[in-house]
């Protein structure tokens, strides 16, 4: 039921295609971080200890409570064996 409520609410927002792209990019980034943490067998607390970012920040990032700061993302990705890169959209959409 919650998904239906969110879907109905989101439809009322009348987001531009650019806003939809930003939301989708952020969602993909968050999902990749969660997947990487889980593949490494780490809890949020363990990741917190490895990267120096407080566990509540990781929890808020993973639940998409607010947009993550770039420096936090970089700190979180490092112990997971990842980095953040900027690539041309054409390269991503291939």
PDB file of N, CA and C in Angstrom:
ATOM      1  N   UNK A   1       0.819  -1.191   0.000  1.00  0.00           N
ATOM      2  CA  UNK A   1       0.000   0.000   0.000  1.00  0.00           C
ATOM      3  C   UNK A   1       0.865   1.258   0.000  1.00  0.00           C
ATOM      4  N   UNK A   2       1.987   1.213   0.753  1.00  0.00           N
ATOM      5  CA  UNK A   2       2.858   2.386   0.826  1.00  0.00           C
ATOM      6  C   UNK A   2       3.389   2.750  -0.549  1.00  0.00           C
ATOM      7  N   UNK A   3       3.756   1.735  -1.370  1.00  0.00           N
ATOM      8  CA  UNK A   3       4.273   2.011  -2.709  1.00  0.00           C
ATOM      9  C   UNK A   3       3.220   2.718  -3.557  1.00  0.00           C
ATOM     10  N   UNK A   4       1.977   2.299  -3.424  1.00  0.00           N
ATOM     11  CA  UNK A   4       0.902   2.931  -4.177  1.00  0.00           C
ATOM     12  C   UNK A   4       0.723   4.378  -3.748  1.00  0.00           C
ATOM     13  N   UNK A   5       0.776   4.615  -2.453  1.00  0.00           N
ATOM     14  CA  UNK A   5       0.643   5.974  -1.954  1.00  0.00           C
ATOM     15  C   UNK A   5       1.775   6.843  -2.474  1.00  0.00           C
ATOM     16  N   UNK A   6       3.025   6.338  -2.418  1.00  0.00           N
ATOM     17  CA  UNK A   6       4.167   7.101  -2.910  1.00  0.00           C
ATOM     18  C   UNK A   6       4.027   7.363  -4.404  1.00  0.00           C
ATOM     19  N   UNK A   7       3.633   6.335  -5.159  1.00  0.00           N
ATOM     20  CA  UNK A   7       3.486   6.492  -6.605  1.00  0.00           C
ATOM     21  C   UNK A   7       2.457   7.576  -6.910  1.00  0.00           C
ATOM     22  N   UNK A   8       1.338   7.536  -6.210  1.00  0.00           N
ATOM     23  CA  UNK A   8       0.303   8.563  -6.420  1.00  0.00           C
ATOM     24  C   UNK A   8       0.818   9.944  -6.053  1.00  0.00           C
ATOM     25  N   UNK A   9       1.529  10.039  -4.949  1.00  0.00           N
ATOM     26  CA  UNK A   9       2.078  11.323  -4.524  1.00  0.00           C
ATOM     27  C   UNK A   9       3.098  11.828  -5.532  1.00  0.00           C
ATOM     28  N   UNK A  10       3.986  10.934  -5.981  1.00  0.00           N
ATOM     29  CA  UNK A  10       5.035  11.334  -6.921  1.00  0.00           C
ATOM     30  C   UNK A  10       4.448  11.871  -8.214  1.00  0.00           C
ATOM     31  N   UNK A  11       3.345  11.274  -8.647  1.00  0.00           N
ATOM     32  CA  UNK A  11       2.686  11.744  -9.871  1.00  0.00           C
ATOM     33  C   UNK A  11       2.190  13.182  -9.729  1.00  0.00           C
ATOM     34  N   UNK A  12       1.848  13.594  -8.519  1.00  0.00           N
ATOM     35  CA  UNK A  12       1.363  14.959  -8.299  1.00  0.00           C
ATOM     36  C   UNK A  12       2.500  15.979  -8.297  1.00  0.00           C
ATOM     37  N   UNK A  13       3.747  15.511  -8.216  1.00  0.00           N
ATOM     38  CA  UNK A  13       4.879  16.433  -8.155  1.00  0.00           C
ATOM     39  C   UNK A  13       5.193  17.094  -9.489  1.00  0.00           C
ATOM     40  N   UNK A  14       4.762  16.479 -10.585  1.00  0.00           N
ATOM     41  CA  UNK A  14       5.017  17.026 -11.921  1.00  0.00           C
ATOM     42  C   UNK A  14       6.499  17.332 -12.125  1.00  0.00           C
ATOM     43  N   UNK A  15       7.331  16.319 -11.903  1.00  0.00           N
ATOM     44  CA  UNK A  15       8.776  16.482 -12.044  1.00  0.00           C
ATOM     45  C   UNK A  15       9.162  16.637 -13.508  1.00  0.00           C
ATOM     46  N   UNK A  16      10.165  17.453 -13.741  1.00  0.00           N
ATOM     47  CA  UNK A  16      10.702  17.597 -15.097  1.00  0.00           C
ATOM     48  C   UNK A  16      11.542  16.361 -15.417  1.00  0.00           C
ATOM     49  N   UNK A  17      11.805  16.129 -16.685  1.00  0.00           N
ATOM     50  CA  UNK A  17      12.684  15.005 -17.038  1.00  0.00           C
ATOM     51  C   UNK A  17      14.061  15.114 -16.377  1.00  0.00           C
ATOM     52  N   UNK A  18      14.571  16.328 -16.233  1.00  0.00           N
ATOM     53  CA  UNK A  18      15.868  16.532 -15.593  1.00  0.00           C
ATOM     54  C   UNK A  18      15.805  16.140 -14.118  1.00  0.00           C
ATOM     55  N   UNK A  19      14.713  16.501 -13.441  1.00  0.00           N
ATOM     56  CA  UNK A  19      14.548  16.130 -12.034  1.00  0.00           C
ATOM     57  C   UNK A  19      14.422  14.618 -11.883  1.00  0.00           C
ATOM     58  N   UNK A  20      13.709  13.985 -12.807  1.00  0.00           N
ATOM     59  CA  UNK A  20      13.589  12.517 -12.802  1.00  0.00           C
ATOM     60  C   UNK A  20      14.965  11.877 -12.984  1.00  0.00           C
ATOM     61  N   UNK A  21      15.779  12.443 -13.886  1.00  0.00           N
ATOM     62  CA  UNK A  21      17.130  11.921 -14.113  1.00  0.00           C
ATOM     63  C   UNK A  21      17.974  12.012 -12.846  1.00  0.00           C
ATOM     64  N   UNK A  22      17.876  13.132 -12.142  1.00  0.00           N
ATOM     65  CA  UNK A  22      18.643  13.311 -10.904  1.00  0.00           C
ATOM     66  C   UNK A  22      18.206  12.296  -9.858  1.00  0.00           C
ATOM     67  N   UNK A  23      16.906  12.110  -9.716  1.00  0.00           N
ATOM     68  CA  UNK A  23      16.388  11.138  -8.756  1.00  0.00           C
ATOM     69  C   UNK A  23      16.871   9.731  -9.114  1.00  0.00           C
ATOM     70  N   UNK A  24      16.798   9.379 -10.384  1.00  0.00           N
ATOM     71  CA  UNK A  24      17.228   8.044 -10.815  1.00  0.00           C
ATOM     72  C   UNK A  24      18.722   7.836 -10.619  1.00  0.00           C
ATOM     73  N   UNK A  25      19.515   8.863 -10.889  1.00  0.00           N
ATOM     74  CA  UNK A  25      20.958   8.765 -10.680  1.00  0.00           C
ATOM     75  C   UNK A  25      21.276   8.562  -9.202  1.00  0.00           C
ATOM     76  N   UNK A  26      20.635   9.339  -8.348  1.00  0.00           N
ATOM     77  CA  UNK A  26      20.858   9.219  -6.910  1.00  0.00           C
ATOM     78  C   UNK A  26      20.424   7.841  -6.401  1.00  0.00           C
ATOM     79  N   UNK A  27      19.290   7.357  -6.907  1.00  0.00           N
ATOM     80  CA  UNK A  27      18.798   6.033  -6.512  1.00  0.00           C
ATOM     81  C   UNK A  27      19.786   4.943  -6.941  1.00  0.00           C
ATOM     82  N   UNK A  28      20.336   5.055  -8.144  1.00  0.00           N
ATOM     83  CA  UNK A  28      21.315   4.084  -8.624  1.00  0.00           C
ATOM     84  C   UNK A  28      22.572   4.100  -7.767  1.00  0.00           C
ATOM     85  N   UNK A  29      23.022   5.290  -7.408  1.00  0.00           N
ATOM     86  CA  UNK A  29      24.217   5.427  -6.569  1.00  0.00           C
ATOM     87  C   UNK A  29      23.983   4.787  -5.205  1.00  0.00           C
ATOM     88  N   UNK A  30      22.853   5.077  -4.597  1.00  0.00           N
ATOM     89  CA  UNK A  30      22.534   4.510  -3.281  1.00  0.00           C
ATOM     90  C   UNK A  30      22.458   2.989  -3.364  1.00  0.00           C
ATOM     91  N   UNK A  31      21.772   2.475  -4.382  1.00  0.00           N
ATOM     92  CA  UNK A  31      21.667   1.022  -4.540  1.00  0.00           C
ATOM     93  C   UNK A  31      23.037   0.378  -4.716  1.00  0.00           C
ATOM     94  N   UNK A  32      23.922   1.031  -5.464  1.00  0.00           N
ATOM     95  CA  UNK A  32      25.273   0.493  -5.668  1.00  0.00           C
ATOM     96  C   UNK A  32      26.048   0.450  -4.352  1.00  0.00           C
ATOM     97  N   UNK A  33      25.898   1.479  -3.525  1.00  0.00           N
ATOM     98  CA  UNK A  33      26.589   1.515  -2.231  1.00  0.00           C
ATOM     99  C   UNK A  33      26.066   0.408  -1.322  1.00  0.00           C
ATOM    100  N   UNK A  34      24.754   0.253  -1.255  1.00  0.00           N
ATOM    101  CA  UNK A  34      24.166  -0.801  -0.423  1.00  0.00           C
ATOM    102  C   UNK A  34      24.625  -2.172  -0.914  1.00  0.00           C
ATOM    103  N   UNK A  35      24.581  -2.392  -2.232  1.00  0.00           N
ATOM    104  CA  UNK A  35      25.024  -3.675  -2.794  1.00  0.00           C
ATOM    105  C   UNK A  35      26.483  -3.955  -2.461  1.00  0.00           C
ATOM    106  N   UNK A  36      27.335  -2.949  -2.600  1.00  0.00           N
ATOM    107  CA  UNK A  36      28.759  -3.123  -2.312  1.00  0.00           C
ATOM    108  C   UNK A  36      28.983  -3.443  -0.836  1.00  0.00           C
ATOM    109  N   UNK A  37      28.271  -2.758   0.042  1.00  0.00           N
ATOM    110  CA  UNK A  37      28.414  -3.018   1.474  1.00  0.00           C
ATOM    111  C   UNK A  37      27.992  -4.447   1.789  1.00  0.00           C
ATOM    112  N   UNK A  38      26.852  -4.863   1.247  1.00  0.00           N
ATOM    113  CA  UNK A  38      26.354  -6.209   1.507  1.00  0.00           C
ATOM    114  C   UNK A  38      27.259  -7.279   0.897  1.00  0.00           C
ATOM    115  N   UNK A  39      27.802  -7.037  -0.293  1.00  0.00           N
ATOM    116  CA  UNK A  39      28.714  -7.991  -0.929  1.00  0.00           C
ATOM    117  C   UNK A  39      30.004  -8.147  -0.128  1.00  0.00           C
ATOM    118  N   UNK A  40      30.384  -7.092   0.586  1.00  0.00           N
ATOM    119  CA  UNK A  40      31.563  -7.151   1.442  1.00  0.00           C
ATOM    120  C   UNK A  40      31.225  -7.713   2.821  1.00  0.00           C
ATOM    121  N   UNK A  41      29.959  -8.064   3.036  1.00  0.00           N
ATOM    122  CA  UNK A  41      29.533  -8.657   4.292  1.00  0.00           C
ATOM    123  C   UNK A  41      29.627  -7.717   5.483  1.00  0.00           C
ATOM    124  N   UNK A  42      29.426  -6.441   5.233  1.00  0.00           N
ATOM    125  CA  UNK A  42      29.570  -5.445   6.288  1.00  0.00           C
ATOM    126  C   UNK A  42      28.215  -4.915   6.749  1.00  0.00           C
ATOM    127  N   UNK A  43      28.119  -4.661   8.034  1.00  0.00           N
ATOM    128  CA  UNK A  43      26.970  -3.936   8.561  1.00  0.00           C
ATOM    129  C   UNK A  43      27.244  -2.448   8.375  1.00  0.00           C
ATOM    130  N   UNK A  44      26.220  -1.644   8.569  1.00  0.00           N
ATOM    131  CA  UNK A  44      26.427  -0.194   8.510  1.00  0.00           C
ATOM    132  C   UNK A  44      27.436   0.241   9.564  1.00  0.00           C
ATOM    133  N   UNK A  45      27.358  -0.345  10.739  1.00  0.00           N
ATOM    134  CA  UNK A  45      28.285   0.013  11.818  1.00  0.00           C
ATOM    135  C   UNK A  45      29.723  -0.333  11.449  1.00  0.00           C
ATOM    136  N   UNK A  46      29.938  -1.518  10.893  1.00  0.00           N
ATOM    137  CA  UNK A  46      31.286  -1.916  10.483  1.00  0.00           C
ATOM    138  C   UNK A  46      31.824  -0.996   9.403  1.00  0.00           C
ATOM    139  N   UNK A  47      30.991  -0.669   8.422  1.00  0.00           N
ATOM    140  CA  UNK A  47      31.411   0.251   7.371  1.00  0.00           C
ATOM    141  C   UNK A  47      31.736   1.614   7.961  1.00  0.00           C
ATOM    142  N   UNK A  48      30.941   2.047   8.901  1.00  0.00           N
ATOM    143  CA  UNK A  48      31.163   3.314   9.584  1.00  0.00           C
ATOM    144  C   UNK A  48      32.556   3.364  10.211  1.00  0.00           C
ATOM    145  N   UNK A  49      32.918   2.286  10.874  1.00  0.00           N
ATOM    146  CA  UNK A  49      34.230   2.219  11.529  1.00  0.00           C
ATOM    147  C   UNK A  49      35.366   2.235  10.505  1.00  0.00           C
ATOM    148  N   UNK A  50      35.138   1.617   9.347  1.00  0.00           N
ATOM    149  CA  UNK A  50      36.178   1.570   8.311  1.00  0.00           C
ATOM    150  C   UNK A  50      36.370   2.904   7.597  1.00  0.00           C
ATOM    151  N   UNK A  51      35.273   3.635   7.407  1.00  0.00           N
ATOM    152  CA  UNK A  51      35.363   4.845   6.573  1.00  0.00           C
ATOM    153  C   UNK A  51      35.366   6.147   7.369  1.00  0.00           C
ATOM    154  N   UNK A  52      35.056   6.088   8.647  1.00  0.00           N
ATOM    155  CA  UNK A  52      35.058   7.304   9.450  1.00  0.00           C
ATOM    156  C   UNK A  52      33.829   8.177   9.266  1.00  0.00           C
ATOM    157  N   UNK A  53      32.793   7.618   8.686  1.00  0.00           N
ATOM    158  CA  UNK A  53      31.522   8.324   8.544  1.00  0.00           C
ATOM    159  C   UNK A  53      30.571   7.719   9.568  1.00  0.00           C
ATOM    160  N   UNK A  54      29.884   8.544  10.322  1.00  0.00           N
ATOM    161  CA  UNK A  54      29.011   8.036  11.383  1.00  0.00           C
ATOM    162  C   UNK A  54      27.921   7.132  10.807  1.00  0.00           C
ATOM    163  N   UNK A  55      27.596   6.088  11.564  1.00  0.00           N
ATOM    164  CA  UNK A  55      26.601   5.110  11.131  1.00  0.00           C
ATOM    165  C   UNK A  55      25.253   5.747  10.787  1.00  0.00           C
ATOM    166  N   UNK A  56      24.765   6.723  11.563  1.00  0.00           N
ATOM    167  CA  UNK A  56      23.489   7.340  11.175  1.00  0.00           C
ATOM    168  C   UNK A  56      23.539   8.028   9.806  1.00  0.00           C
ATOM    169  N   UNK A  57      24.702   8.539   9.424  1.00  0.00           N
ATOM    170  CA  UNK A  57      24.848   9.158   8.096  1.00  0.00           C
ATOM    171  C   UNK A  57      24.691   8.089   7.021  1.00  0.00           C
ATOM    172  N   UNK A  58      25.310   6.926   7.247  1.00  0.00           N
ATOM    173  CA  UNK A  58      25.185   5.813   6.299  1.00  0.00           C
ATOM    174  C   UNK A  58      23.732   5.353   6.229  1.00  0.00           C
ATOM    175  N   UNK A  59      23.074   5.248   7.371  1.00  0.00           N
ATOM    176  CA  UNK A  59      21.669   4.824   7.399  1.00  0.00           C
ATOM    177  C   UNK A  59      20.787   5.810   6.642  1.00  0.00           C
ATOM    178  N   UNK A  60      21.007   7.105   6.839  1.00  0.00           N
ATOM    179  CA  UNK A  60      20.208   8.114   6.136  1.00  0.00           C
ATOM    180  C   UNK A  60      20.480   8.067   4.633  1.00  0.00           C
ATOM    181  N   UNK A  61      21.735   7.845   4.256  1.00  0.00           N
ATOM    182  CA  UNK A  61      22.076   7.722   2.841  1.00  0.00           C
ATOM    183  C   UNK A  61      21.345   6.527   2.246  1.00  0.00           C
ATOM    184  N   UNK A  62      21.439   5.364   2.913  1.00  0.00           N
ATOM    185  CA  UNK A  62      20.850   4.143   2.380  1.00  0.00           C
ATOM    186  C   UNK A  62      19.329   4.200   2.318  1.00  0.00           C
ATOM    187  N   UNK A  63      18.713   4.957   3.194  1.00  0.00           N
ATOM    188  CA  UNK A  63      17.254   5.055   3.172  1.00  0.00           C
ATOM    189  C   UNK A  63      16.780   6.264   2.372  1.00  0.00           C
ATOM    190  N   UNK A  64      17.718   6.972   1.756  1.00  0.00           N
ATOM    191  CA  UNK A  64      17.423   8.132   0.907  1.00  0.00           C
ATOM    192  C   UNK A  64      16.650   9.213   1.658  1.00  0.00           C
ATOM    193  N   UNK A  65      16.984   9.400   2.927  1.00  0.00           N
ATOM    194  CA  UNK A  65      16.340  10.444   3.720  1.00  0.00           C
ATOM    195  C   UNK A  65      16.757  11.820   3.216  1.00  0.00           C
ATOM    196  N   UNK A  66      18.006  11.943   2.790  1.00  0.00           N
ATOM    197  CA  UNK A  66      18.466  13.201   2.215  1.00  0.00           C
ATOM    198  C   UNK A  66      19.554  12.896   1.193  1.00  0.00           C
ATOM    199  N   UNK A  67      19.872  13.861   0.385  1.00  0.00           N
ATOM    200  CA  UNK A  67      20.913  13.679  -0.622  1.00  0.00           C
ATOM    201  C   UNK A  67      22.273  13.614   0.060  1.00  0.00           C
ATOM    202  N   UNK A  68      23.063  12.593  -0.275  1.00  0.00           N
ATOM    203  CA  UNK A  68      24.377  12.456   0.354  1.00  0.00           C
ATOM    204  C   UNK A  68      25.363  13.487  -0.167  1.00  0.00           C
ATOM    205  N   UNK A  69      26.286  13.872   0.700  1.00  0.00           N
ATOM    206  CA  UNK A  69      27.349  14.785   0.288  1.00  0.00           C
ATOM    207  C   UNK A  69      28.429  13.980  -0.439  1.00  0.00           C
ATOM    208  N   UNK A  70      29.044  14.597  -1.421  1.00  0.00           N
ATOM    209  CA  UNK A  70      30.045  13.914  -2.232  1.00  0.00           C
ATOM    210  C   UNK A  70      31.199  13.402  -1.371  1.00  0.00           C
ATOM    211  N   UNK A  71      31.668  14.211  -0.420  1.00  0.00           N
ATOM    212  CA  UNK A  71      32.801  13.753   0.396  1.00  0.00           C
ATOM    213  C   UNK A  71      32.414  12.541   1.232  1.00  0.00           C
ATOM    214  N   UNK A  72      31.179  12.449   1.680  1.00  0.00           N
ATOM    215  CA  UNK A  72      30.727  11.271   2.417  1.00  0.00           C
ATOM    216  C   UNK A  72      30.687  10.049   1.504  1.00  0.00           C
ATOM    217  N   UNK A  73      30.195  10.230   0.295  1.00  0.00           N
ATOM    218  CA  UNK A  73      30.132   9.125  -0.659  1.00  0.00           C
ATOM    219  C   UNK A  73      31.532   8.582  -0.928  1.00  0.00           C
ATOM    220  N   UNK A  74      32.475   9.477  -1.163  1.00  0.00           N
ATOM    221  CA  UNK A  74      33.850   9.054  -1.454  1.00  0.00           C
ATOM    222  C   UNK A  74      34.442   8.292  -0.272  1.00  0.00           C
ATOM    223  N   UNK A  75      34.241   8.794   0.936  1.00  0.00           N
ATOM    224  CA  UNK A  75      34.747   8.113   2.134  1.00  0.00           C
ATOM    225  C   UNK A  75      34.127   6.727   2.292  1.00  0.00           C
ATOM    226  N   UNK A  76      32.852   6.607   1.995  1.00  0.00           N
ATOM    227  CA  UNK A  76      32.154   5.327   2.130  1.00  0.00           C
ATOM    228  C   UNK A  76      32.609   4.343   1.063  1.00  0.00           C
ATOM    229  N   UNK A  77      32.803   4.816  -0.152  1.00  0.00           N
ATOM    230  CA  UNK A  77      33.187   3.929  -1.252  1.00  0.00           C
ATOM    231  C   UNK A  77      34.591   3.347  -1.098  1.00  0.00           C
ATOM    232  N   UNK A  78      35.508   4.123  -0.557  1.00  0.00           N
ATOM    233  CA  UNK A  78      36.923   3.721  -0.486  1.00  0.00           C
ATOM    234  C   UNK A  78      37.127   2.349   0.168  1.00  0.00           C
ATOM    235  N   UNK A  79      36.646   2.101   1.397  1.00  0.00           N
ATOM    236  CA  UNK A  79      36.887   0.789   1.999  1.00  0.00           C
ATOM    237  C   UNK A  79      36.118  -0.348   1.321  1.00  0.00           C
ATOM    238  N   UNK A  80      35.158   0.004   0.473  1.00  0.00           N
ATOM    239  CA  UNK A  80      34.418  -1.010  -0.271  1.00  0.00           C
ATOM    240  C   UNK A  80      35.129  -1.381  -1.565  1.00  0.00           C
ATOM    241  N   UNK A  81      36.217  -0.654  -1.857  1.00  0.00           N
ATOM    242  CA  UNK A  81      36.989  -0.935  -3.062  1.00  0.00           C
ATOM    243  C   UNK A  81      36.482  -0.205  -4.289  1.00  0.00           C
ATOM    244  N   UNK A  82      35.751   0.876  -4.082  1.00  0.00           N
ATOM    245  CA  UNK A  82      35.195   1.639  -5.191  1.00  0.00           C
ATOM    246  C   UNK A  82      35.647   3.088  -5.112  1.00  0.00           C
ATOM    247  N   UNK A  83      35.433   3.793  -6.224  1.00  0.00           N
ATOM    248  CA  UNK A  83      35.673   5.223  -6.275  1.00  0.00           C
ATOM    249  C   UNK A  83      34.514   5.865  -7.025  1.00  0.00           C
ATOM    250  N   UNK A  84      34.464   7.148  -6.999  1.00  0.00           N
ATOM    251  CA  UNK A  84      33.436   7.885  -7.717  1.00  0.00           C
ATOM    252  C   UNK A  84      34.081   8.471  -8.965  1.00  0.00           C
ATOM    253  N   UNK A  85      33.447   8.278 -10.106  1.00  0.00           N
ATOM    254  CA  UNK A  85      34.000   8.784 -11.358  1.00  0.00           C
ATOM    255  C   UNK A  85      32.931   9.567 -12.112  1.00  0.00           C
ATOM    256  N   UNK A  86      33.374  10.531 -12.872  1.00  0.00           N
ATOM    257  CA  UNK A  86      32.483  11.304 -13.728  1.00  0.00           C
ATOM    258  C   UNK A  86      32.721  10.838 -15.152  1.00  0.00           C
ATOM    259  N   UNK A  87      31.648  10.376 -15.794  1.00  0.00           N
ATOM    260  CA  UNK A  87      31.752   9.882 -17.168  1.00  0.00           C
ATOM    261  C   UNK A  87      30.672  10.557 -18.013  1.00  0.00           C
ATOM    262  N   UNK A  88      30.935  10.618 -19.312  1.00  0.00           N
ATOM    263  CA  UNK A  88      29.951  11.189 -20.230  1.00  0.00           C
ATOM    264  C   UNK A  88      28.708  10.309 -20.253  1.00  0.00           C
ATOM    265  N   UNK A  89      27.551  10.936 -20.343  1.00  0.00           N
ATOM    266  CA  UNK A  89      26.292  10.187 -20.359  1.00  0.00           C
ATOM    267  C   UNK A  89      26.240   9.164 -21.475  1.00  0.00           C
ATOM    268  N   UNK A  90      26.797   9.509 -22.628  1.00  0.00           N
ATOM    269  CA  UNK A  90      26.773   8.565 -23.751  1.00  0.00           C
ATOM    270  C   UNK A  90      27.470   7.263 -23.379  1.00  0.00           C
ATOM    271  N   UNK A  91      28.524   7.346 -22.578  1.00  0.00           N
ATOM    272  CA  UNK A  91      29.273   6.166 -22.181  1.00  0.00           C
ATOM    273  C   UNK A  91      28.463   5.308 -21.210  1.00  0.00           C
ATOM    274  N   UNK A  92      27.683   5.928 -20.368  1.00  0.00           N
ATOM    275  CA  UNK A  92      26.881   5.213 -19.386  1.00  0.00           C
ATOM    276  C   UNK A  92      25.711   4.509 -20.074  1.00  0.00           C
ATOM    277  N   UNK A  93      25.126   5.148 -21.053  1.00  0.00           N
ATOM    278  CA  UNK A  93      23.933   4.628 -21.705  1.00  0.00           C
ATOM    279  C   UNK A  93      24.217   3.633 -22.827  1.00  0.00           C
ATOM    280  N   UNK A  94      25.451   3.241 -22.996  1.00  0.00           N
ATOM    281  CA  UNK A  94      25.792   2.266 -24.055  1.00  0.00           C
ATOM    282  C   UNK A  94      25.360   0.888 -23.683  1.00  0.00           C
TER     283      UNK A  94
END
